[in-house]
XYZ file of C-alpha atoms in Angstrom:
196
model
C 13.157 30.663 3.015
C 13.092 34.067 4.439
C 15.806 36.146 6.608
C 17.347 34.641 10.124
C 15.170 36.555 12.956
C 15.862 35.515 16.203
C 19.249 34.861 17.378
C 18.526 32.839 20.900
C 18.471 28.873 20.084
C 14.970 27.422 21.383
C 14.428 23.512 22.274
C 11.276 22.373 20.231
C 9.131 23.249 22.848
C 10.433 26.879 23.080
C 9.946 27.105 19.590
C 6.521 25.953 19.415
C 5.503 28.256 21.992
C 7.253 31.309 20.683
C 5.812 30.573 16.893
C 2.263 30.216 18.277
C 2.643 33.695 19.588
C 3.769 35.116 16.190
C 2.028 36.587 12.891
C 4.218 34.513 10.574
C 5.198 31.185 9.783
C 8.819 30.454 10.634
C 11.214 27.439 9.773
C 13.764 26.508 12.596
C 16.924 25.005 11.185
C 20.022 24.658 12.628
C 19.090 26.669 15.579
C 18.694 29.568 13.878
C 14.404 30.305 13.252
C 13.694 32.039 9.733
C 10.437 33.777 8.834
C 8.494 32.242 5.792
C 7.960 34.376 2.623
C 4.521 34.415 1.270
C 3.646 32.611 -1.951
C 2.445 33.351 -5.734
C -1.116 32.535 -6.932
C 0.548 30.013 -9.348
C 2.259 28.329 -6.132
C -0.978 28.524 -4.051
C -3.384 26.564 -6.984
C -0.356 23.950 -7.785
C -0.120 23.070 -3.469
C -4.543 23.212 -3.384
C -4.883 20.946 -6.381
C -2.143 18.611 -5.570
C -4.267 18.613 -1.688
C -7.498 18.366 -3.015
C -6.422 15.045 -5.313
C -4.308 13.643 -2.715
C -7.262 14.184 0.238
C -9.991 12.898 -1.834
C -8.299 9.865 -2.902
C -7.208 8.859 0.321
C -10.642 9.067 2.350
C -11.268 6.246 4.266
C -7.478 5.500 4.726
C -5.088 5.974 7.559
C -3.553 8.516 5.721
C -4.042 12.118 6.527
C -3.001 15.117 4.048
C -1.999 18.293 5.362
C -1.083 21.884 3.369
C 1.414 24.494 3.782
C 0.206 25.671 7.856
C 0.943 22.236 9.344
C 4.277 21.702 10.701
C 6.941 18.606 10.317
C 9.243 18.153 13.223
C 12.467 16.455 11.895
C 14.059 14.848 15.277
C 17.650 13.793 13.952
C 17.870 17.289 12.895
C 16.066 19.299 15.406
C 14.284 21.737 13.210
C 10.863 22.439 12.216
C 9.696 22.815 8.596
C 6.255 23.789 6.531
C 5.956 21.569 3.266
C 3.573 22.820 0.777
C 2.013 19.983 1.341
C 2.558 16.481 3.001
C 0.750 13.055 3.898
C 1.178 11.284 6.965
C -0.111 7.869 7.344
C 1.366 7.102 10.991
C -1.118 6.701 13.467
C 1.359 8.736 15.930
C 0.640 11.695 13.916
C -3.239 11.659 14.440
C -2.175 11.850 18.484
C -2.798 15.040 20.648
C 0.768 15.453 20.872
C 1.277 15.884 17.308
C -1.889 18.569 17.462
C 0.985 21.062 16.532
C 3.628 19.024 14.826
C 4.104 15.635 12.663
C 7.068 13.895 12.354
C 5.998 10.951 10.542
C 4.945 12.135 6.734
C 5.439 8.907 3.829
C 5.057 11.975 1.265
C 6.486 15.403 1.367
C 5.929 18.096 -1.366
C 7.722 21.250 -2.401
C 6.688 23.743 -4.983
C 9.722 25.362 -6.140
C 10.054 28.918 -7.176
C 13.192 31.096 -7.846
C 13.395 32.416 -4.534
C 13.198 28.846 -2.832
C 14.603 26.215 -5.432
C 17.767 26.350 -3.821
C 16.663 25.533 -0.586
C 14.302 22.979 -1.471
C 16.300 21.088 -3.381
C 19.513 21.460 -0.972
C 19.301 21.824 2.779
C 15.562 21.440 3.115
C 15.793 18.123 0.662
C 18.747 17.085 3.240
C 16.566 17.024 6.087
C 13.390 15.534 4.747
C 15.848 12.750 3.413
C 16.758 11.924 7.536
C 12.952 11.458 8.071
C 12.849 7.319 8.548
C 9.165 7.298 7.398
C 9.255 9.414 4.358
C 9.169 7.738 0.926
C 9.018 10.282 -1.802
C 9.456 13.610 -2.514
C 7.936 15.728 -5.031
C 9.169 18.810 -6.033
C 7.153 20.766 -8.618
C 8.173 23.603 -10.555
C 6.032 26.478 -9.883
C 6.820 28.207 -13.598
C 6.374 25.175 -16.024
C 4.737 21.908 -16.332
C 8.142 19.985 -14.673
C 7.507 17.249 -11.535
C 10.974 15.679 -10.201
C 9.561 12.797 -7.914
C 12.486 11.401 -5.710
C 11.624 7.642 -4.418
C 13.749 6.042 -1.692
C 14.663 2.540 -2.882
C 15.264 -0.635 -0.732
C 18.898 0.210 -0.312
C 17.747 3.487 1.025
C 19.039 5.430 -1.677
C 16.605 8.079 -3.797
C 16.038 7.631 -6.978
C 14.500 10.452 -9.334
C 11.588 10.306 -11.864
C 11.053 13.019 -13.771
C 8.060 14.048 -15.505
C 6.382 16.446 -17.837
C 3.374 17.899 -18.970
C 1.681 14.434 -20.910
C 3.143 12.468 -18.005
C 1.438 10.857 -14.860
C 3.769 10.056 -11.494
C 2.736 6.941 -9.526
C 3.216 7.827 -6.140
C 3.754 4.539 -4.655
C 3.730 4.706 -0.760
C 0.370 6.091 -0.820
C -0.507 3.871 -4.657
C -1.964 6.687 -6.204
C -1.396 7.812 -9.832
C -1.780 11.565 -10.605
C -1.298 13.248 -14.039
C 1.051 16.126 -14.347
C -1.807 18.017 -16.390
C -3.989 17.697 -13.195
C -1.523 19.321 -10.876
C -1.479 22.567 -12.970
C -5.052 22.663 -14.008
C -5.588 26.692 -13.741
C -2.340 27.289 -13.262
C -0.452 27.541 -16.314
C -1.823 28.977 -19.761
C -2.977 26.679 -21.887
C -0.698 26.145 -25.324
C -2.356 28.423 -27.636
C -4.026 26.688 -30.642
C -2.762 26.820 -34.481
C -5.140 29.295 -36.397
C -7.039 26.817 -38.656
């Protein structure tokens, strides 16, 4: 998350409108709006492979994936987010009204660097958690092969899986399986080999 840079609080629509005019993305949280900070190569390839697997194995579904550019409108706490990535499979986010926003996403991922772990995994994680429809969240380390996928149980409560490098995460409101390995593929060097 970047610097506060507007002090005057907006309704949604205000915001929209004011953000469409701008040359940067910007978060709006607690009334305050905050402009985004741009991203590592590592962070880009981890957020395009894990859309690329996601969108190809959900063609011909009612689920739509989304990357970093798309917005998430979280009502309960009147702000406006950019997850690295997201799926939505709520046929009130394929309406014209949600052209600039969605506010329905089963699956919300984070790629977490140093500058934005803290955020992601605290306030950010606190407001994707008031979303009704979301499921799971993913947050994936942008530095090494670690994936922390949080699952909301029956009770409501969310549960964490953790997984490494020879590990797969089964991604059950959207049942797909996807190996850690795949989410890093030219990402991360590979382990060198012994000398023979």
């Amino acid at each position: 998350m970047g610097h506060a840079q507007v002090a005057s609080r907006f309704d949604l629509a205000g915001f929209l409108a004011w953000e469409a005019e701008q040359h940067d993305r910007h978060e709006w949280v607690d009334g305050e709006v905050f402009a985004m900070t741009g991203a590592r190569d590592a962070h880009n390839r981890i957020a395009g492979n894990l859309y690329v697997a996601l969108r190809n194995s959900l063609r011909g579904t009612p689920c739509r994936t989304f990357m970093s550019d798309m917005k998430v409108y979280i009502e309960t706490a009147d702000a406006v987010v950019y997850p690295d990535v997201f799926v939505t499979c709520d046929p009130r986010d394929r309406s014209t009204e949600a052209d600039l926003a969605k506010r329905h996403p089963t699956l919300v991922v984070e790629v977490i660097s140093n500058s934005t772990g803290a955020y992601d995994r605290g306030r950010k994680f606190e407001l994707y958690r008031s979303l009704a429809s979301l499921q799971e969240v993913l947050f994936v380390e942008q530095d090494r092969m670690q994936v922390d996928l949080f699952r909301r149980n029956d009770d409501g409560h969310w549960v964490l899986y953790p997984a490494g490098e020879a590990d797969a995460i089964e991604l059950t409101s959207l049942g797909q399986t996807l190996s850690v390995a795949s989410i890093y593929e030219d990402v991360l060097p590979a382990a060198e080999e012994p000398p023979a």
